[in-house]
Structures are given as structure tokens and as C-alpha cells.
Tab-separated table of C-alpha atoms in Angstrom:
chain	number	residue	atom	x	y	z
A	2	MET	CA	-38.358	34.925	-12.421
A	3	SER	CA	-34.932	35.393	-14.011
A	4	SER	CA	-33.255	33.572	-11.093
A	5	ILE	CA	-35.722	30.671	-11.232
A	6	LEU	CA	-35.131	29.813	-14.903
A	7	PRO	CA	-31.407	29.105	-14.537
A	8	ARG	CA	-32.160	26.847	-11.573
A	9	ARG	CA	-34.751	24.966	-13.634
A	10	ARG	CA	-32.293	24.586	-16.509
A	11	ALA	CA	-29.632	23.329	-14.069
A	12	ALA	CA	-32.102	20.876	-12.531
A	13	ARG	CA	-33.129	19.661	-15.987
A	14	ARG	CA	-29.479	19.160	-16.992
A	15	MET	CA	-28.819	17.211	-13.791
A	16	MET	CA	-31.887	15.021	-14.370
A	17	ILE	CA	-30.924	14.321	-17.991
A	18	GLY	CA	-27.319	13.663	-16.987
A	19	GLY	CA	-28.443	11.316	-14.215
A	20	MET	CA	-30.748	9.400	-16.577
A	21	ALA	CA	-27.930	9.110	-19.111
A	22	LEU	CA	-25.574	7.807	-16.438
A	23	CYS	CA	-28.086	5.219	-15.228
A	24	LEU	CA	-28.664	4.006	-18.793
A	25	ALA	CA	-24.930	3.884	-19.383
A	26	MET	CA	-24.431	1.884	-16.194
A	27	LEU	CA	-27.100	-0.580	-17.230
A	28	ALA	CA	-25.461	-0.906	-20.622
A	29	GLY	CA	-22.120	-1.394	-18.934
A	30	CYS	CA	-23.396	-4.453	-17.057
A	31	THR	CA	-23.884	-6.273	-20.353
A	32	ASP	CA	-21.421	-4.463	-22.604
A	33	GLU	CA	-18.172	-3.644	-20.825
A	34	GLY	CA	-16.697	-2.454	-24.125
A	35	SER	CA	-18.670	0.794	-24.256
A	36	GLY	CA	-20.089	1.536	-20.822
A	37	PRO	CA	-18.591	2.831	-17.593
A	38	VAL	CA	-15.522	1.006	-16.318
A	39	THR	CA	-16.658	-1.450	-13.670
A	40	VAL	CA	-13.928	-2.222	-11.146
A	41	SER	CA	-13.915	-5.012	-8.575
A	42	VAL	CA	-11.438	-4.547	-5.741
A	43	ILE	CA	-10.588	-7.545	-3.592
A	44	GLY	CA	-11.374	-6.539	-0.042
A	45	SER	CA	-14.069	-5.413	2.370
A	46	PRO	CA	-16.735	-2.663	2.095
A	47	ASN	CA	-14.992	-0.951	5.012
A	48	ASP	CA	-12.054	-0.290	2.687
A	49	PHE	CA	-14.233	2.363	1.028
A	50	THR	CA	-16.249	3.611	4.000
A	51	ARG	CA	-13.284	3.937	6.392
A	52	PRO	CA	-10.259	4.075	4.092
A	53	LEU	CA	-7.771	5.753	6.447
A	54	GLU	CA	-8.404	3.058	9.059
A	55	ARG	CA	-8.075	0.254	6.502
A	56	LEU	CA	-4.678	1.161	5.077
A	57	PRO	CA	-2.557	-0.374	3.625
A	58	GLY	CA	-5.342	-2.462	2.071
A	59	PRO	CA	-5.564	-2.114	-1.728
A	60	GLY	CA	-9.202	-0.975	-1.636
A	61	ALA	CA	-8.440	1.777	0.864
A	62	LYS	CA	-5.452	2.948	-1.184
A	63	LEU	CA	-7.452	3.039	-4.398
A	64	PHE	CA	-10.391	4.887	-2.868
A	65	LEU	CA	-8.194	7.541	-1.289
A	66	GLU	CA	-6.125	8.217	-4.403
A	67	ALA	CA	-9.334	8.459	-6.445
A	68	THR	CA	-11.219	10.799	-4.112
A	69	ALA	CA	-8.738	12.579	-1.839
A	70	GLN	CA	-5.445	13.323	-3.551
A	71	GLY	CA	-2.420	14.591	-1.694
A	72	LEU	CA	-0.012	17.281	-2.815
A	73	VAL	CA	1.561	14.841	-5.273
A	74	ALA	CA	0.673	11.381	-6.566
A	75	PHE	CA	2.123	8.395	-8.370
A	76	ASP	CA	1.267	7.885	-12.006
A	77	ALA	CA	0.599	4.457	-13.510
A	78	GLY	CA	4.331	3.916	-13.989
A	79	GLY	CA	5.208	4.778	-10.393
A	80	GLU	CA	6.607	8.259	-11.095
A	81	ILE	CA	5.731	11.402	-9.124
A	82	LEU	CA	3.263	13.786	-10.756
A	83	PRO	CA	1.314	16.853	-9.598
A	84	ALA	CA	-1.975	16.346	-7.739
A	85	LEU	CA	-3.361	19.004	-5.408
A	86	ALA	CA	-0.094	20.863	-5.947
A	87	GLN	CA	0.238	22.006	-9.550
A	88	ARG	CA	3.986	22.601	-9.189
A	89	TRP	CA	6.761	22.859	-6.591
A	90	ILE	CA	10.348	23.900	-6.054
A	91	VAL	CA	13.030	22.582	-3.697
A	92	GLU	CA	15.283	25.123	-1.985
A	93	ASP	CA	17.894	25.428	0.772
A	94	ASP	CA	19.741	22.276	-0.320
A	95	GLY	CA	16.666	20.113	0.092
A	96	ARG	CA	15.452	21.615	3.380
A	97	SER	CA	12.508	23.530	1.908
A	98	TYR	CA	9.732	22.274	-0.390
A	99	ILE	CA	7.390	24.994	-1.666
A	100	PHE	CA	4.142	23.901	-3.339
A	101	ARG	CA	1.685	26.011	-5.295
A	102	LEU	CA	-1.811	24.599	-4.969
A	103	ARG	CA	-4.117	24.296	-7.921
A	104	ARG	CA	-7.651	25.615	-7.684
A	105	ALA	CA	-9.733	22.959	-5.915
A	106	ASN	CA	-12.970	22.721	-3.966
A	107	TRP	CA	-14.234	20.615	-1.108
A	108	PRO	CA	-17.353	18.469	-1.753
A	109	ASP	CA	-19.563	21.273	-0.328
A	110	GLY	CA	-18.215	23.679	-2.961
A	111	SER	CA	-16.010	25.763	-0.667
A	112	ARG	CA	-12.483	26.576	-1.792
A	113	VAL	CA	-9.503	24.565	-0.540
A	114	THR	CA	-6.988	26.939	1.037
A	115	ALA	CA	-3.362	26.574	1.999
A	116	LYS	CA	-4.444	26.885	5.653
A	117	ASP	CA	-6.678	23.831	5.223
A	118	VAL	CA	-3.808	21.886	3.714
A	119	GLU	CA	-1.376	23.035	6.420
A	120	ARG	CA	-3.626	21.757	9.218
A	121	ILE	CA	-4.475	18.407	7.598
A	122	LEU	CA	-0.961	17.728	6.345
A	123	MET	CA	0.668	18.353	9.722
A	124	SER	CA	-1.837	16.011	11.353
A	125	ARG	CA	-1.010	13.292	8.815
A	126	ILE	CA	2.739	13.782	9.320
A	127	GLU	CA	2.495	13.522	13.108
A	128	SER	CA	0.403	10.362	12.819
A	129	LEU	CA	2.807	8.676	10.384
A	130	ARG	CA	5.892	9.600	12.378
A	131	ARG	CA	4.604	7.471	15.245
A	132	LEU	CA	4.704	4.390	12.972
A	133	ASP	CA	7.780	5.331	10.932
A	134	PRO	CA	9.853	7.472	13.319
A	135	ASP	CA	13.045	7.251	11.257
A	136	GLY	CA	11.562	7.725	7.769
A	137	PRO	CA	11.562	10.792	5.490
A	138	LEU	CA	9.087	12.668	7.698
A	139	ASP	CA	11.358	12.587	10.758
A	140	ALA	CA	13.067	15.829	9.707
A	141	VAL	CA	9.878	17.859	9.067
A	142	ARG	CA	9.982	20.903	11.329
A	143	ASP	CA	6.922	22.743	10.130
A	144	VAL	CA	4.235	23.066	7.498
A	145	VAL	CA	3.437	26.699	6.753
A	146	ALA	CA	0.771	28.338	4.612
A	147	MET	CA	2.752	31.172	3.017
A	148	THR	CA	-0.227	32.586	1.084
A	149	GLY	CA	-3.727	31.360	0.278
A	150	GLU	CA	-2.294	29.165	-2.498
A	151	VAL	CA	1.283	28.410	-1.429
A	152	ILE	CA	2.449	26.009	1.251
A	153	GLU	CA	5.971	25.231	2.474
A	154	ILE	CA	7.319	22.114	4.174
A	155	ARG	CA	10.421	22.954	6.178
A	156	LEU	CA	12.920	20.239	7.140
A	157	ALA	CA	15.772	20.151	9.620
A	158	ALA	CA	17.824	18.099	7.165
A	159	PRO	CA	17.424	16.946	3.536
A	160	ARG	CA	15.316	13.855	2.964
A	161	PRO	CA	15.561	12.518	-0.618
A	162	TYR	CA	12.376	10.410	-0.396
A	163	LEU	CA	10.040	13.107	0.867
A	164	LEU	CA	8.023	13.350	-2.364
A	165	GLN	CA	7.537	9.576	-2.480
A	166	MET	CA	6.198	9.729	1.053
A	167	LEU	CA	3.884	12.643	0.221
A	168	ALA	CA	2.440	10.536	-2.625
A	169	GLN	CA	1.247	7.854	-0.204
A	170	PRO	CA	-2.528	7.527	0.369
A	171	GLN	CA	-1.960	8.252	4.068
A	172	MET	CA	-1.113	11.818	3.028
A	173	ALA	CA	-4.521	12.392	1.433
A	174	ILE	CA	-5.963	15.867	1.975
A	175	LEU	CA	-9.335	14.815	3.335
A	176	SER	CA	-12.082	16.613	5.283
A	177	ARG	CA	-15.062	15.036	7.031
A	178	GLU	CA	-17.135	15.547	3.881
A	179	GLY	CA	-14.527	14.015	1.562
A	180	GLY	CA	-11.576	15.005	-0.581
A	181	THR	CA	-10.836	17.050	-3.663
A	182	GLY	CA	-10.923	14.350	-6.329
A	183	PRO	CA	-10.019	13.593	-9.036
A	184	TYR	CA	-13.403	11.852	-8.604
A	185	ARG	CA	-16.604	12.571	-6.717
A	186	THR	CA	-18.436	9.594	-5.259
A	187	GLU	CA	-22.019	8.469	-4.862
A	188	LEU	CA	-23.178	5.237	-3.249
A	189	ARG	CA	-25.840	3.424	-5.278
A	190	ASN	CA	-27.113	-0.060	-4.503
A	191	ARG	CA	-23.972	-1.013	-2.571
A	192	THR	CA	-21.679	0.119	-5.388
A	193	TRP	CA	-19.777	3.364	-5.637
A	194	VAL	CA	-20.189	5.512	-8.745
A	195	LEU	CA	-17.237	7.814	-9.394
A	196	THR	CA	-17.419	10.738	-11.797
A	197	PRO	CA	-14.645	13.247	-12.578
A	198	VAL	CA	-14.543	16.470	-10.575
A	199	ASP	CA	-13.226	18.412	-13.567
A	200	ARG	CA	-15.937	18.367	-16.240
A	201	PRO	CA	-15.760	19.816	-19.758
A	202	THR	CA	-17.963	22.844	-20.455
A	203	ASN	CA	-19.233	24.639	-23.552
A	204	GLU	CA	-18.618	28.277	-24.454
A	205	GLU	CA	-21.444	29.355	-22.120
A	206	GLY	CA	-19.823	27.558	-19.196
A	207	GLU	CA	-22.444	24.815	-19.118
A	208	GLU	CA	-21.246	21.294	-18.364
A	209	LEU	CA	-21.233	18.966	-21.340
A	210	PRO	CA	-22.627	15.412	-21.107
A	211	LEU	CA	-20.149	13.037	-19.516
A	212	PRO	CA	-18.910	10.228	-21.795
A	213	ALA	CA	-19.852	6.889	-20.270
A	214	TRP	CA	-16.269	5.601	-20.316
A	215	GLN	CA	-15.199	8.339	-17.875
A	216	THR	CA	-17.432	6.943	-15.137
A	217	ARG	CA	-16.049	4.336	-12.735
A	218	VAL	CA	-18.292	1.854	-10.902
A	219	LEU	CA	-16.507	0.378	-7.876
A	220	ARG	CA	-17.279	-2.489	-5.556
A	221	THR	CA	-15.288	-4.480	-3.014
A	222	GLU	CA	-15.773	-8.205	-2.763
A	223	ARG	CA	-14.133	-11.529	-2.103
A	224	ALA	CA	-11.535	-12.627	-4.616
A	225	ALA	CA	-13.619	-15.524	-5.935
A	226	LEU	CA	-16.551	-13.214	-6.734
A	227	ALA	CA	-14.279	-10.641	-8.358
A	228	VAL	CA	-12.673	-13.254	-10.605
A	229	MET	CA	-16.064	-14.700	-11.544
A	230	ARG	CA	-17.429	-11.240	-12.362
A	231	PHE	CA	-14.447	-10.572	-14.618
A	232	GLN	CA	-14.845	-13.917	-16.358
A	233	GLN	CA	-18.507	-13.136	-17.035
A	234	GLY	CA	-17.647	-9.773	-18.589
A	235	LYS	CA	-19.316	-7.852	-15.755
A	236	ALA	CA	-16.103	-6.129	-14.696
A	237	ALA	CA	-13.339	-4.662	-16.808
A	238	LEU	CA	-10.788	-4.572	-14.017
A	239	VAL	CA	-9.953	-6.540	-10.866
A	240	LEU	CA	-7.486	-4.937	-8.473
A	241	GLY	CA	-5.940	-5.963	-5.164
A	242	GLY	CA	-4.796	-9.486	-6.033
A	243	ARG	CA	-2.203	-10.966	-3.664
A	244	PHE	CA	-0.443	-14.307	-3.217
A	245	SER	CA	-3.283	-15.532	-1.009
A	246	ASP	CA	-5.747	-15.441	-3.928
A	247	LEU	CA	-3.405	-16.433	-6.747
A	248	PRO	CA	-4.490	-20.113	-6.782
A	249	LEU	CA	-7.980	-19.036	-7.903
A	250	LEU	CA	-6.895	-18.034	-11.387
A	251	VAL	CA	-6.103	-21.422	-12.939
A	252	PRO	CA	-9.312	-23.284	-11.957
A	253	ALA	CA	-11.330	-20.221	-13.006
A	254	GLY	CA	-9.867	-20.482	-16.497
A	255	VAL	CA	-8.640	-16.885	-16.592
A	256	ASP	CA	-6.854	-16.002	-19.819
A	257	ARG	CA	-3.170	-15.600	-19.045
A	258	ASP	CA	-3.019	-12.415	-21.118
A	259	ALA	CA	-5.587	-10.807	-18.793
A	260	VAL	CA	-3.348	-11.288	-15.735
A	261	ARG	CA	-0.963	-8.418	-15.037
A	262	ILE	CA	1.727	-8.784	-12.394
A	263	ASP	CA	3.134	-5.644	-10.786
A	264	PRO	CA	6.965	-5.580	-10.465
A	265	VAL	CA	6.837	-4.497	-6.833
A	266	ARG	CA	9.395	-4.510	-4.037
A	267	GLY	CA	8.586	-4.688	-0.363
A	268	LEU	CA	8.170	-7.221	2.429
A	269	LEU	CA	6.524	-10.627	2.368
A	270	GLY	CA	7.303	-12.611	5.464
A	271	LEU	CA	6.506	-13.321	9.091
A	272	ALA	CA	7.147	-10.749	11.799
A	273	ILE	CA	7.727	-12.210	15.244
A	274	THR	CA	5.251	-10.366	17.451
A	275	GLY	CA	4.946	-12.777	20.397
A	276	LYS	CA	6.755	-12.488	23.717
A	277	GLY	CA	7.840	-14.934	26.391
A	278	LYS	CA	10.592	-17.452	27.068
A	279	LEU	CA	10.282	-19.181	23.717
A	280	LEU	CA	10.465	-16.237	21.319
A	281	ASP	CA	12.726	-14.133	23.551
A	282	ASP	CA	15.366	-16.822	23.056
A	283	ASP	CA	17.772	-15.668	20.316
A	284	GLY	CA	18.530	-19.245	19.324
A	285	VAL	CA	14.854	-20.158	18.923
A	286	ARG	CA	14.152	-17.191	16.621
A	287	ARG	CA	17.186	-18.156	14.545
A	288	ALA	CA	15.996	-21.775	14.441
A	289	ILE	CA	12.554	-20.730	13.192
A	290	ASN	CA	14.065	-18.556	10.477
A	291	MET	CA	16.520	-21.136	9.171
A	292	THR	CA	14.169	-24.130	9.161
A	293	ILE	CA	11.614	-22.802	6.649
A	294	ASP	CA	12.399	-24.175	3.193
A	295	ARG	CA	11.817	-21.227	0.876
A	296	SER	CA	12.785	-23.294	-2.169
A	297	GLN	CA	9.274	-24.817	-2.065
A	298	LEU	CA	7.528	-21.469	-2.563
A	299	PRO	CA	8.050	-20.910	-6.319
A	300	ALA	CA	6.282	-24.201	-7.088
A	301	MET	CA	3.390	-23.174	-4.840
A	302	PHE	CA	3.114	-19.693	-6.395
A	303	PRO	CA	4.373	-19.947	-9.998
A	304	LEU	CA	5.096	-16.426	-11.214
A	305	GLY	CA	7.514	-15.291	-13.881
A	306	GLY	CA	10.528	-13.606	-12.311
A	307	TRP	CA	9.368	-14.026	-8.709
A	308	ALA	CA	12.173	-14.963	-6.314
A	309	THR	CA	12.368	-15.982	-2.678
A	310	THR	CA	14.692	-14.347	-0.189
A	311	GLU	CA	16.241	-14.843	3.249
A	312	GLN	CA	17.189	-11.166	3.662
A	313	ILE	CA	15.180	-8.223	4.915
A	314	LEU	CA	16.342	-5.949	2.080
A	315	PRO	CA	15.860	-7.011	-1.559
A	316	MET	CA	19.026	-5.184	-2.646
A	317	GLN	CA	21.519	-2.571	-1.498
A	318	LEU	CA	19.166	0.372	-2.163
A	319	ASP	CA	20.667	3.451	-0.461
A	320	LEU	CA	22.998	1.607	1.923
A	321	PRO	CA	26.752	2.228	1.567
A	322	VAL	CA	27.382	-1.558	1.656
A	323	PRO	CA	25.432	-4.625	0.474
A	324	PRO	CA	22.779	-5.802	2.939
A	325	ALA	CA	23.746	-8.408	5.515
A	326	GLN	CA	23.009	-12.057	4.860
A	327	PRO	CA	21.926	-14.522	7.554
A	328	ASP	CA	24.891	-16.369	9.037
A	329	TRP	CA	23.243	-19.650	7.987
A	330	SER	CA	22.466	-18.710	4.375
A	331	ASN	CA	25.231	-20.897	2.883
A	332	LEU	CA	24.155	-24.031	4.747
A	333	ALA	CA	22.106	-26.767	3.093
A	334	ILE	CA	18.547	-27.078	4.386
A	335	GLU	CA	19.437	-30.396	6.076
A	336	ASP	CA	22.267	-28.749	8.027
A	337	ARG	CA	20.075	-25.822	8.972
A	338	ARG	CA	17.433	-28.108	10.363
A	339	ALA	CA	19.986	-30.182	12.259
A	340	GLN	CA	21.152	-27.007	14.018
A	341	ALA	CA	17.551	-25.906	14.636
A	342	GLN	CA	16.647	-29.306	16.111
A	343	ALA	CA	19.625	-29.077	18.483
A	344	VAL	CA	18.433	-25.667	19.675
A	345	MET	CA	14.923	-26.961	20.331
A	346	THR	CA	16.241	-30.050	22.116
A	347	ARG	CA	18.171	-27.774	24.479
A	348	TRP	CA	15.161	-25.499	24.993
A	349	ARG	CA	12.851	-28.443	25.686
A	350	SER	CA	15.225	-29.876	28.275
A	351	ASP	CA	15.253	-26.517	30.086
A	352	HIS	CA	11.601	-25.523	29.765
A	353	GLY	CA	9.523	-28.512	28.674
A	354	ASP	CA	7.375	-28.766	25.579
A	355	PRO	CA	6.974	-25.441	23.745
A	356	PRO	CA	3.524	-23.914	23.231
A	357	ALA	CA	1.979	-23.896	19.755
A	358	LEU	CA	3.010	-20.862	17.746
A	359	ARG	CA	0.024	-18.810	16.599
A	360	ILE	CA	0.529	-17.830	12.935
A	361	ALA	CA	-1.674	-14.910	11.763
A	362	LEU	CA	-2.495	-15.170	8.064
A	363	PRO	CA	-5.171	-13.764	5.755
A	364	ASP	CA	-7.967	-15.815	4.218
A	365	GLY	CA	-7.415	-17.473	0.861
A	366	ALA	CA	-6.133	-20.680	-0.677
A	367	GLY	CA	-2.626	-19.281	-1.066
A	368	ALA	CA	-2.430	-18.489	2.648
A	369	THR	CA	-3.641	-22.011	3.423
A	370	MET	CA	-0.858	-23.438	1.273
A	371	LEU	CA	1.716	-21.199	2.968
A	372	PHE	CA	0.523	-22.243	6.426
A	373	GLY	CA	0.812	-25.898	5.426
A	374	LEU	CA	4.466	-25.350	4.499
A	375	ILE	CA	5.247	-23.422	7.695
A	376	ARG	CA	3.501	-25.943	9.961
A	377	HIS	CA	5.311	-28.834	8.275
A	378	ASP	CA	8.741	-27.217	8.532
A	379	LEU	CA	8.317	-26.082	12.140
A	380	GLY	CA	7.033	-29.536	13.029
A	381	LEU	CA	10.320	-31.021	11.832
A	382	ILE	CA	12.134	-29.266	14.686
A	383	GLY	CA	9.442	-29.950	17.259
A	384	LEU	CA	7.537	-26.672	17.128
A	385	PRO	CA	3.725	-27.003	16.822
A	386	ALA	CA	1.811	-24.269	14.979
A	387	GLU	CA	-1.789	-23.158	14.686
A	388	ARG	CA	-3.366	-20.702	12.275
A	389	VAL	CA	-5.240	-17.616	13.471
A	390	SER	CA	-6.886	-14.738	11.624
A	391	LEU	CA	-5.139	-11.394	11.203
A	392	ASP	CA	-7.326	-9.703	13.822
A	393	LYS	CA	-6.234	-12.121	16.578
A	394	GLU	CA	-3.242	-12.121	18.906
A	395	ALA	CA	-0.357	-13.953	17.269
A	396	ASP	CA	3.238	-15.012	17.743
A	397	LEU	CA	4.099	-14.704	14.061
A	398	ARG	CA	2.163	-12.311	11.849
A	399	LEU	CA	2.260	-12.033	8.077
A	400	VAL	CA	3.638	-8.793	6.655
A	401	ASP	CA	2.687	-8.354	2.993
A	402	GLU	CA	3.339	-4.754	1.936
A	403	VAL	CA	4.773	-2.840	-1.000
A	404	ALA	CA	7.571	-0.428	-0.103
A	405	ALA	CA	6.308	3.134	0.215
A	406	TYR	CA	9.672	4.645	-0.711
A	407	ASP	CA	12.975	3.315	-2.066
A	408	SER	CA	15.102	3.320	1.054
A	409	ALA	CA	16.392	0.763	3.523
A	410	LEU	CA	14.683	2.896	6.153
A	411	TRP	CA	11.231	1.804	4.973
A	412	TYR	CA	12.087	-1.877	5.373
A	413	LEU	CA	13.662	-1.452	8.790
A	414	GLY	CA	10.920	0.873	9.994
A	415	ARG	CA	8.143	-1.501	8.926
A	416	ILE	CA	9.512	-4.280	11.127
A	417	GLY	CA	10.963	-2.082	13.872
A	418	CYS	CA	10.135	-1.473	17.509
A	419	ALA	CA	7.424	1.098	16.719
A	420	ARG	CA	5.452	-1.644	14.917
A	421	LYS	CA	5.571	-3.950	17.973
A	422	VAL	CA	7.780	-6.469	16.193
A	423	HIS	CA	10.331	-8.384	18.282
A	424	CYS	CA	13.180	-5.948	17.772
A	425	SER	CA	16.804	-5.285	18.590
A	426	ALA	CA	17.343	-2.449	21.067
A	427	GLU	CA	20.827	-1.900	19.612
A	428	ALA	CA	19.418	-1.572	16.100
A	429	ASP	CA	16.762	0.846	17.310
A	430	ALA	CA	19.451	2.991	18.956
A	431	GLN	CA	21.385	3.105	15.681
A	432	LEU	CA	18.269	4.229	13.799
A	433	GLN	CA	17.639	6.981	16.345
A	434	ALA	CA	21.251	8.100	16.003
A	435	ALA	CA	20.848	8.085	12.215
A	436	SER	CA	18.044	10.643	12.485
A	437	LEU	CA	20.429	12.991	14.304
A	438	ALA	CA	23.379	12.453	11.955
A	439	SER	CA	25.116	15.568	10.682
A	440	SER	CA	25.506	14.274	7.115
A	441	GLY	CA	23.780	11.932	4.700
A	442	GLU	CA	26.833	9.654	4.684
A	443	GLU	CA	26.835	9.273	8.459
A	444	ARG	CA	23.090	8.746	8.459
A	445	MET	CA	23.189	5.832	6.016
A	446	ALA	CA	26.282	4.308	7.649
A	447	ARG	CA	24.309	4.058	10.889
A	448	VAL	CA	21.328	2.649	9.004
A	449	ALA	CA	23.624	-0.053	7.581
A	450	GLN	CA	24.716	-0.978	11.113
A	451	ALA	CA	21.077	-1.144	12.179
A	452	GLU	CA	20.239	-3.354	9.185
A	453	ALA	CA	22.957	-5.870	10.086
A	454	LEU	CA	21.783	-5.976	13.703
A	455	MET	CA	18.150	-6.496	12.677
A	456	GLN	CA	19.081	-9.289	10.275
A	457	ALA	CA	21.037	-11.043	13.048
A	458	HIS	CA	18.195	-10.543	15.547
A	459	ASN	CA	15.822	-12.717	13.454
A	460	GLY	CA	12.736	-10.738	14.373
A	461	PHE	CA	11.488	-11.006	10.786
A	462	ILE	CA	11.392	-14.121	8.615
A	463	ALA	CA	11.718	-12.915	5.026
A	464	LEU	CA	10.118	-15.153	2.393
A	465	GLY	CA	10.107	-13.197	-0.874
A	466	ALA	CA	8.827	-10.127	-2.659
A	467	PRO	CA	5.143	-9.213	-2.315
A	468	VAL	CA	2.848	-10.477	-5.076
A	469	ARG	CA	0.395	-8.024	-6.652
A	470	TRP	CA	-1.783	-8.973	-9.612
A	471	SER	CA	-4.720	-7.533	-11.533
A	472	LEU	CA	-7.151	-8.747	-14.186
A	473	VAL	CA	-7.447	-6.281	-17.063
A	474	ALA	CA	-9.854	-6.186	-20.014
A	475	ASP	CA	-8.463	-5.371	-23.460
A	476	ARG	CA	-10.321	-2.059	-23.605
A	477	LEU	CA	-8.177	-0.569	-20.809
A	478	ASN	CA	-5.278	0.256	-23.109
A	479	GLY	CA	-3.702	2.707	-20.652
A	480	PHE	CA	-3.262	0.198	-17.830
A	481	LEU	CA	0.394	-0.300	-16.889
A	482	PRO	CA	2.061	-2.724	-14.494
A	483	SER	CA	3.171	-0.567	-11.573
A	484	PRO	CA	6.267	-0.868	-9.363
A	485	ARG	CA	4.113	0.745	-6.646
A	486	ALA	CA	1.022	-1.418	-7.265
A	487	ARG	CA	-0.853	1.837	-7.852
A	488	HIS	CA	-3.365	2.040	-10.691
A	489	PRO	CA	-5.012	5.481	-10.856
A	490	LEU	CA	-8.541	5.174	-12.189
A	491	ASN	CA	-8.056	8.212	-14.434
A	492	HIS	CA	-5.090	6.563	-16.205
A	493	LEU	CA	-6.848	3.481	-17.567
A	494	PHE	CA	-7.006	4.753	-21.155
A	495	ARG	CA	-4.262	6.164	-23.341
A	496	SER	CA	-6.439	9.161	-24.137
A	497	THR	CA	-6.681	11.819	-21.437
A	498	ASN	CA	-9.467	11.050	-18.939
């Protein structure tokens, strides 16, 4: 009898808590000022159901950082903070990172151990190294569980951006049943309800009622629906906005003060992914790159402070010298196009009319506008173009990603040979040599040589910085524009969530 009563009390508390949550959710649909925080993420439902497969989509990133934290995480300002690891030390001149895990449980209630983390983390590292073979994880020799609560990452050489890489959603510590929080999830009527894993308790250890504002209600949907829901007061936050959906905001009448632009760096441009006589021709790739008039883009996508670019790297970053500029960057657009037309005239005389270039772009009015510009400019030099979706084979494919870490290596790796981009074998050899360099100075000197070779190869057509925007209700007084485009759901209020 004594064991039954506690179970009944627990069941009654769960029932009362569930009823309170349902009532709060209903209230939140009509009164966003006091209910749970309803969040619309621009994307697909698969971003939440298969997040690891859907990276780097914004919905997948958000869901993973909310439900399956890694050892460390980014805060709202883009700085590293503890997550599954409560603290860490760096030893052996940057060759050893030792993390002490905080007490955490899997969704089934079992304890997370250092052995669990060792196995999952090493699997994540091996997977990421295949896509970014020259990045900060290239030097990882081993991940070792030293005790039940301490784990060590051992490196062959120092890597200054290791923590930034460990904070990526790809490094989430995730089992088949789910992750360790900071939120638990429940699917209700095609929306996800997130409640904090760590709950306040009274002196008897009983959980206290959860304030409605600590609950998050998530859905993924098309940009137009997300904007409309925000305008109707049915969502307090819209995340995942990109350049392709930016033209929706003005006709929707969105208050300018509600729009927050993240000051991100990364890549926005077209990677040449096709093969064959046309795109294997160095002169043709150069002609494509120089003929696109980037000066038209700011008028198409008016954003304060947004700038176009012709370079792969936005700035010097960790290179020992400034990044290389295209050899045509000082030419007027008319002179560039005259040279490009001459190249295509030669190619046509040797090979006949070129095939239409397939340009892979996302949906959205902004992408339609961008395709119109590209098709017009390529047409001026006699190159036809057709638009295809991102899941189709393409000759040029849009890359629109925020840099995962602040190194030239991220930029070069994202458009390198491992990503099936038309790449320079010489540049790839320099990057491989950089991984084996005996000093940091030699390593970055080789990276600088690789950067110059990749810029000259014209395998990537840089257009500008990525665009990331959100719609934010006044009540979310803790929301901050993020240089990483990361907005943790437990950092939306100034008070501690």
C-alpha cells in the first residue's frame, strides 16, 4: 500500500501538470504575451524527425541544440559555454582537452556515462572528417573515457578551433531514443512541445509546476505561413529566414523593428559541381565567374551593412597574408564581359553550342530573383541556363552556409574536393600538406597557398555573405542577433530559463 500511494500522487501530479500545460498552450494561441513561446521554423517536418540527415538546415540545427547538446555549445552571442561538459581544461600545449561531464540522463532515465560519450563522439568525428578532412578534427587521435565522468580528446597537434567545432550540432550526443536536453520533446498534433529537462523542486524533492513561459511549441513550415502566423500573433518567434524568403517581409507588412538580422560570415555563392568539356575548361569557369554583375544584388536584397564579394574568404582570418583577389577584380563589368564573350566564342568554334547550365537553387522569391540575374548575365556571353531544385543533378549549386569556425580552413573545406566541387588538385595537395605541417606557421602558410590556387581555379562563384533573419516578438527580451545564427531556445528571456 505504501508503494502505491506515491505512484498515485506522481500520476496525479503528472495529470495536473499536463492539464495545466494544455490550458497554457491554448492560451498561448490567443495570447502570446503570457503563454508558451510558439516558434515557427522555416523548413520541412523532416528537419525535426531526422535532424542529423537534414543538417545544415536551420530547423535541424535548432532541434539538435535544443534536445541533444554536445560537450559545449554556443550562447546567444556566439560564445562557447558549457553544455554536457560542465567544465574543461586544455593541457599539453593544446594537444589534450579534458572534459568533466555534468550529471545527465538519457530519455529512458539511465545515466549518461563517459563511455557513452566516447563512443558517440568518436563516431561523429570520423563522419565529419570525411567532409572536412583538413579542419580542426583532422588532428584528433583518440577520445578516451578516463573515468565515468571524465573524457579526454587527444590531438596529434594543437587545433585552435576545436571547441568551436565541438559546439556544432553535428557533434550532438544523441542515442536512438534522443538526447540529454536541455529540453525533452513530445509530438502533439503535428507540433513539438518542448519542456526543460531540469525542473525546479520543493524541499521534499517534488517537481514544482512549470511556468508556461518555459515551454516551447515548435513547428516547421513554409516561410509564407511562418510570416503570416507571426503577423497574426500566433507565433512569438520565426527562425531560419534566408535571402530566398526575404522578399516576403515587405508585402506582408512586417514591422521593421521585429526583423532581426544576424551578423554572420560564411559562404553564399555557386559551387561548380558539373563535369565535362564545358566546365573542365579553365577559361569557361573564369568567364562564368567574371560575368555575373554582383553590383545588382544589394538592390534586390536591401539589407543594412550587407556587402557583395568576389572572393572566397570574407577577410584575412587566420591566414598570414590577405586573401587572394580574382585577377579580373579591377576590370569594369563591360571589360569582364568582353573577355568572357571572347572565351565563349573560342569554345563554340571548337565544340559547338554549349549545353544549358543547370543551376540548383532553393524555393522562394529571392531565389527566383537571383536566378533571373544569373540567367540574364550568362545569356550575355552565350551561355543558356535552366533552374533545377536542390535535390537534382546540377552544374552550379547554391552554397548558403554560415561558417562553423573562424578559419580559412572552413571556407576552403566547404568548397573542396571532398564536397564534390570542381576543385584544384594542387590546392588539395597543399591542404593535405598543411595537415602534416610541423608548426602552426607552416600549416597556415600552406593554407594560404591553397587559398590562392582555389581562387584562381574558379570552382566557386562567391556572391556575398549569407543572409540570416528572424522575426521576434517584444516579449523575447533575451533574444540577441548571433554571429553564428544560433538562437538557443533557453536564452530567449533575460531571466534564467
